mmCIF file with all atom_site columns, C-alpha atoms in Angstrom:
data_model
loop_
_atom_site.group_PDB
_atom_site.id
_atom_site.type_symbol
_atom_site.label_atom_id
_atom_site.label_alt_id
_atom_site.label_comp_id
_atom_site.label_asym_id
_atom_site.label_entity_id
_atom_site.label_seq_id
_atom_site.pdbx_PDB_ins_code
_atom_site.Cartn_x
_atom_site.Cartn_y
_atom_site.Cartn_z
_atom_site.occupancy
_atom_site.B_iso_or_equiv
_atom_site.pdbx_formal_charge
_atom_site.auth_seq_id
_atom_site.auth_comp_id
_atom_site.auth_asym_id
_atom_site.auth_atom_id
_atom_site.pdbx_PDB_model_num
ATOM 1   C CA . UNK A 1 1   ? -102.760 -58.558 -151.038 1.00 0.00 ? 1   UNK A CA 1
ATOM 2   C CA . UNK A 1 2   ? -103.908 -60.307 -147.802 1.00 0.00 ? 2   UNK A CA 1
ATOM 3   C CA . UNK A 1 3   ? -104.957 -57.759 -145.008 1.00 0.00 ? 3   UNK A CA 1
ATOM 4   C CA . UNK A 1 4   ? -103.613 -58.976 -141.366 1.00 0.00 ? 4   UNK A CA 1
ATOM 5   C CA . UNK A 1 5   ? -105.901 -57.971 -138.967 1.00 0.00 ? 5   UNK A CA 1
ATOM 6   C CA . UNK A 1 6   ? -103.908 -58.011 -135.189 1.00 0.00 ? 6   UNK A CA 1
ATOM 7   C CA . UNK A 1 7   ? -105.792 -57.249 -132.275 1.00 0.00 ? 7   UNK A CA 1
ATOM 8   C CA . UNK A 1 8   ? -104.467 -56.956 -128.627 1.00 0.00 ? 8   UNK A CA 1
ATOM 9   C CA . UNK A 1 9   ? -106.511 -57.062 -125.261 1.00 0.00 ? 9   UNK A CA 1
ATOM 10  C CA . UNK A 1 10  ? -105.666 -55.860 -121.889 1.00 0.00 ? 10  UNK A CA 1
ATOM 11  C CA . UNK A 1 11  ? -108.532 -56.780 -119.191 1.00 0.00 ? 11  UNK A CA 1
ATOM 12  C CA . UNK A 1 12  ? -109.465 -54.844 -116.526 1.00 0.00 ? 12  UNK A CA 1
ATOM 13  C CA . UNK A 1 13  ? -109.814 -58.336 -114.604 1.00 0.00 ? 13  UNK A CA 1
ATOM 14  C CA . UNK A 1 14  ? -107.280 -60.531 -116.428 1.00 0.00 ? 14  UNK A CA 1
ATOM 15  C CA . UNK A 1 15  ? -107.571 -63.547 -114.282 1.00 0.00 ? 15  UNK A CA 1
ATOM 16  C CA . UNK A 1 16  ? -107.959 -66.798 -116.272 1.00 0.00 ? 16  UNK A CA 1
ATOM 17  C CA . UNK A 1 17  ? -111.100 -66.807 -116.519 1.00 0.00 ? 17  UNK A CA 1
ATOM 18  C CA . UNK A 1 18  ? -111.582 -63.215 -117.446 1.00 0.00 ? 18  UNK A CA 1
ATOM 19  C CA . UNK A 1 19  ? -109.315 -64.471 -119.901 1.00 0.00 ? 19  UNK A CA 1
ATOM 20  C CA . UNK A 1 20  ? -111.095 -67.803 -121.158 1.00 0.00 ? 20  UNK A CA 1
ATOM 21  C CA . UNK A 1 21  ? -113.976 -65.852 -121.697 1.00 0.00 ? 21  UNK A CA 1
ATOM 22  C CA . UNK A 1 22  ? -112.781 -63.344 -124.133 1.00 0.00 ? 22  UNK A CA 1
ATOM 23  C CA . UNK A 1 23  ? -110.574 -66.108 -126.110 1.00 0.00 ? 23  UNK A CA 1
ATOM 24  C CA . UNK A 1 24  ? -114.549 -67.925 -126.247 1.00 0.00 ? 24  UNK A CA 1
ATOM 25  C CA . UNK A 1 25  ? -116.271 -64.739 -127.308 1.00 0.00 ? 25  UNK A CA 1
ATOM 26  C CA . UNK A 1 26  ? -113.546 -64.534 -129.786 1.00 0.00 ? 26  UNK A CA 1
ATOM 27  C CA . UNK A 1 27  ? -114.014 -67.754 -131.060 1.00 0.00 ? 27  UNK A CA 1
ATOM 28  C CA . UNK A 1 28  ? -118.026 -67.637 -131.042 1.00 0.00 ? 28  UNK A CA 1
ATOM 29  C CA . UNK A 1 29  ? -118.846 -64.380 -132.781 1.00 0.00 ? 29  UNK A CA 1
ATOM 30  C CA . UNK A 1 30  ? -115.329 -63.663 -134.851 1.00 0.00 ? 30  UNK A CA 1
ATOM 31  C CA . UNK A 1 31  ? -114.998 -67.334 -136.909 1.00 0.00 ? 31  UNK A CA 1
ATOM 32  C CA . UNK A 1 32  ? -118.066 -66.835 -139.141 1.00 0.00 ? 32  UNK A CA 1
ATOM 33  C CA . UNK A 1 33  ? -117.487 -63.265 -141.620 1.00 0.00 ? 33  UNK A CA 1
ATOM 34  C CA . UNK A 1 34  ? -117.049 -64.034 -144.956 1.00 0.00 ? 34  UNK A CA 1
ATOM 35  C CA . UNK A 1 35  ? -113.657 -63.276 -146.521 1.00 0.00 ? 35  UNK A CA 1
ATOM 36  C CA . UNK A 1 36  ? -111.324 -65.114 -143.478 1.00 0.00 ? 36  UNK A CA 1
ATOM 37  C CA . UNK A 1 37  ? -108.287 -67.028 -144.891 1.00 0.00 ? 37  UNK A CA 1
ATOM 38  C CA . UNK A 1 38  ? -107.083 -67.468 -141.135 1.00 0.00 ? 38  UNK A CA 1
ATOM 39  C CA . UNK A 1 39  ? -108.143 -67.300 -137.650 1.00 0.00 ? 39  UNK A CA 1
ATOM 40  C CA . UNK A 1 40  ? -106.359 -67.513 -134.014 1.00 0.00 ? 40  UNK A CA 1
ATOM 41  C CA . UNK A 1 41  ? -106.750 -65.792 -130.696 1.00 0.00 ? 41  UNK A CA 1
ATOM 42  C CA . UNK A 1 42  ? -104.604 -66.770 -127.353 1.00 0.00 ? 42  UNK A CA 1
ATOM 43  C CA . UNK A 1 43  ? -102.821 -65.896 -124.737 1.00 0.00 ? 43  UNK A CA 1
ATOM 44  C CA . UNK A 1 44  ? -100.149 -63.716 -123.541 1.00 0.00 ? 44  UNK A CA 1
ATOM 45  C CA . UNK A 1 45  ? -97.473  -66.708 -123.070 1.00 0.00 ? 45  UNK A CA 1
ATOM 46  C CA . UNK A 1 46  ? -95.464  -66.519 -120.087 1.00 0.00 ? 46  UNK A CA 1
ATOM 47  C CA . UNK A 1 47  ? -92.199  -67.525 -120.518 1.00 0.00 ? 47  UNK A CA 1
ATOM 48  C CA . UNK A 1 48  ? -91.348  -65.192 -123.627 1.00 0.00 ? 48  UNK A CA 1
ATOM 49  C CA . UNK A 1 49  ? -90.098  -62.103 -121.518 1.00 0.00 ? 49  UNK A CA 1
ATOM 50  C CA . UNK A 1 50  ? -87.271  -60.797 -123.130 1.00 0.00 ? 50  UNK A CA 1
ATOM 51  C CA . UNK A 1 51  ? -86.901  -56.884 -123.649 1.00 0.00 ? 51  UNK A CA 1
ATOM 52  C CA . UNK A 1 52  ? -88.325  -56.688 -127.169 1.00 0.00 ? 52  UNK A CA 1
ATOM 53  C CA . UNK A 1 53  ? -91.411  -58.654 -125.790 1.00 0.00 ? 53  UNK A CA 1
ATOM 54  C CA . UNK A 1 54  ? -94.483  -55.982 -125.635 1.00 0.00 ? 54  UNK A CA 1
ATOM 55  C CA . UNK A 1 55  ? -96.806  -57.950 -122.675 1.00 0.00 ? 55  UNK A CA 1
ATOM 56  C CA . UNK A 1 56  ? -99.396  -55.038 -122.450 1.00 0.00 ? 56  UNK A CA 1
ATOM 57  C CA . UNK A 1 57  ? -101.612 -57.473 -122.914 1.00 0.00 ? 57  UNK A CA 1
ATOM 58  C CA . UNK A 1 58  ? -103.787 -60.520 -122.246 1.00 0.00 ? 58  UNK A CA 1
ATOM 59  C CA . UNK A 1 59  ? -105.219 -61.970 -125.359 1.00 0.00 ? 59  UNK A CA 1
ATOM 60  C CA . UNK A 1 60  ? -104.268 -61.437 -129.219 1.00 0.00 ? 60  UNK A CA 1
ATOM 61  C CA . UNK A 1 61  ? -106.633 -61.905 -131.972 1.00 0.00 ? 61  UNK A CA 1
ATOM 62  C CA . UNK A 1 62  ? -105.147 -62.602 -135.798 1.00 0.00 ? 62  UNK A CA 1
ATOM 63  C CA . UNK A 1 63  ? -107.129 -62.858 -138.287 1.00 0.00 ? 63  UNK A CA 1
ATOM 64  C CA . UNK A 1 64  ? -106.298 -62.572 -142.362 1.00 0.00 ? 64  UNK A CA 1
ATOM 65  C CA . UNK A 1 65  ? -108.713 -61.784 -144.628 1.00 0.00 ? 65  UNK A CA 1
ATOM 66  C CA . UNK A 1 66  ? -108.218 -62.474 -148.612 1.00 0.00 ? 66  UNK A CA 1
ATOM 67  C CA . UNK A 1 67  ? -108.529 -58.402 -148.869 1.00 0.00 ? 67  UNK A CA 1
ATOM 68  C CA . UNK A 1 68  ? -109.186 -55.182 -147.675 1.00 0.00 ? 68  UNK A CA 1
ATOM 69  C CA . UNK A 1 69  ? -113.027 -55.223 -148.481 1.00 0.00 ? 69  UNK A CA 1
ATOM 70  C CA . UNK A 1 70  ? -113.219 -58.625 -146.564 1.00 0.00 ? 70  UNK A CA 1
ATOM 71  C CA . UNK A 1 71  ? -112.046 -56.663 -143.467 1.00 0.00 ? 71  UNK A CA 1
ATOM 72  C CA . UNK A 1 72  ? -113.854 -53.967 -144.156 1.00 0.00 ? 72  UNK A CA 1
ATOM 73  C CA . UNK A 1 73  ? -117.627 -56.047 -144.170 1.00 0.00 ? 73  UNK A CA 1
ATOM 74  C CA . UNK A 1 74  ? -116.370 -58.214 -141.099 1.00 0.00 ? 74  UNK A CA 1
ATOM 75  C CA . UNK A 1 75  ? -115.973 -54.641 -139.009 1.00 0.00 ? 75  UNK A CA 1
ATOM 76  C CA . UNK A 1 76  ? -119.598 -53.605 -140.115 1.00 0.00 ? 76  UNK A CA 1
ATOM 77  C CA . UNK A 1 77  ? -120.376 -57.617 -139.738 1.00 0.00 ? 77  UNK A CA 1
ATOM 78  C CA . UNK A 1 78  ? -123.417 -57.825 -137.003 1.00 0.00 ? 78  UNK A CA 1
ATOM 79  C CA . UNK A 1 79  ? -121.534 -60.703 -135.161 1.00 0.00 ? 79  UNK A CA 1
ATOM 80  C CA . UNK A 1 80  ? -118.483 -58.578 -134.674 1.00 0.00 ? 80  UNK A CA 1
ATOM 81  C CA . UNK A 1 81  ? -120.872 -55.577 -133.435 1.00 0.00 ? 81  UNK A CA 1
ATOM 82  C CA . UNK A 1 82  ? -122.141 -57.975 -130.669 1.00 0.00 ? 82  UNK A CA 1
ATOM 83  C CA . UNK A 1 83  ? -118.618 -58.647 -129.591 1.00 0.00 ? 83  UNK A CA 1
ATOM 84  C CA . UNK A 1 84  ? -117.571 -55.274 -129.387 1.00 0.00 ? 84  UNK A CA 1
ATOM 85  C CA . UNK A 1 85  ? -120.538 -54.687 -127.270 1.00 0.00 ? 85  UNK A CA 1
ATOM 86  C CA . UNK A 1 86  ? -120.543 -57.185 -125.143 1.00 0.00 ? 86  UNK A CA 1
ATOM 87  C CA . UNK A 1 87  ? -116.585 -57.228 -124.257 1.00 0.00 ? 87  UNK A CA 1
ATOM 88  C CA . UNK A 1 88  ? -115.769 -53.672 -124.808 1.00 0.00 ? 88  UNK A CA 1
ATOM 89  C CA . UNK A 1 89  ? -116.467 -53.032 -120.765 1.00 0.00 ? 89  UNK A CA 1
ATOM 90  C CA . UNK A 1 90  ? -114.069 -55.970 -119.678 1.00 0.00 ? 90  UNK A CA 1
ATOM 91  C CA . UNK A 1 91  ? -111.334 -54.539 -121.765 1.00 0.00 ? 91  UNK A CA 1
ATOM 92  C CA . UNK A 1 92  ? -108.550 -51.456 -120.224 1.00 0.00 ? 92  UNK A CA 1
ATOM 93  C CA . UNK A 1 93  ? -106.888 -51.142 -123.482 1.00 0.00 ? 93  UNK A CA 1
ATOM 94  C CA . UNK A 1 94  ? -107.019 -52.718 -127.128 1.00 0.00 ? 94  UNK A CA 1
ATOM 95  C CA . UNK A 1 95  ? -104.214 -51.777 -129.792 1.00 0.00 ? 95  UNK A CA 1
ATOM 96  C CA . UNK A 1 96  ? -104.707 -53.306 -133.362 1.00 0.00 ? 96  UNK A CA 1
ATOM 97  C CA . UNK A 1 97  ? -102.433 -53.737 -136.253 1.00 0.00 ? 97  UNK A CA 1
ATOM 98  C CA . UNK A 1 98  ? -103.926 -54.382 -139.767 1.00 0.00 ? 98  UNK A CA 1
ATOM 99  C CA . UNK A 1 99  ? -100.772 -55.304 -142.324 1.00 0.00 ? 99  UNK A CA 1
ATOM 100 C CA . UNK A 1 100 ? -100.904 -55.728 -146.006 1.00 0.00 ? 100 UNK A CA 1
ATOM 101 C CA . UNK A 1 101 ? -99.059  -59.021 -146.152 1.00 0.00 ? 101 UNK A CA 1
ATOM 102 C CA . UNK A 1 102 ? -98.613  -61.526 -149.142 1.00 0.00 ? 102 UNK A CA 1
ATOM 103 C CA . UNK A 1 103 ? -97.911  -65.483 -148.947 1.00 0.00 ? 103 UNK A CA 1
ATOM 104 C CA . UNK A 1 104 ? -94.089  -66.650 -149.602 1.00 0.00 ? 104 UNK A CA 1
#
């Protein structure tokens, strides 16, 4: 099975480009770990508002890895150490989600 890892920020300072500069850190240390099938990170969009929306937060992070060991080596990965130390102070919360999913 696939292991969907889900990760949501909320910024102390969550102006745009508070913003833009997590969703670059993202991109720049989080892209390389072995074992990623598929990577995104954005935004908190807008215009979805609707009661079931959670917006306690500013930018999401999916990645899926091809298993659980991949996940496991890209949270001991040195690149995603240096992310979680450099960004850790900008961030007021973080919630993740990991999911076993399989493709249809």
């Amino acid at each position: 099975m696939l292991l969907c890892h889900n990760v949501f920020f909320a910024l102390k300072d969550n102006s745009p480009a508070a913003v833009d500069a997590l969703l670059a850190a993202c991109k720049k240390y989080l892209t390389v770990q072995k074992g990623i099938v598929f990577f995104s990170c954005g935004k908190l969009e807008p215009e979805l508002a609707r009661p079931v929306n959670d917006r306690a937060f500013d930018v999401g992070l999916h990645i899926v890895f091809t298993d659980r060991a991949a996940h496991d080596a890209y949270q001991d990965d040195a690149q995603h150490e240096q992310f979680v130390a450099e960004n850790k102070p900008t961030w007021s919360n973080v919630r993740v989600f990991d999911t076993l999913v399989e493709r249809v």
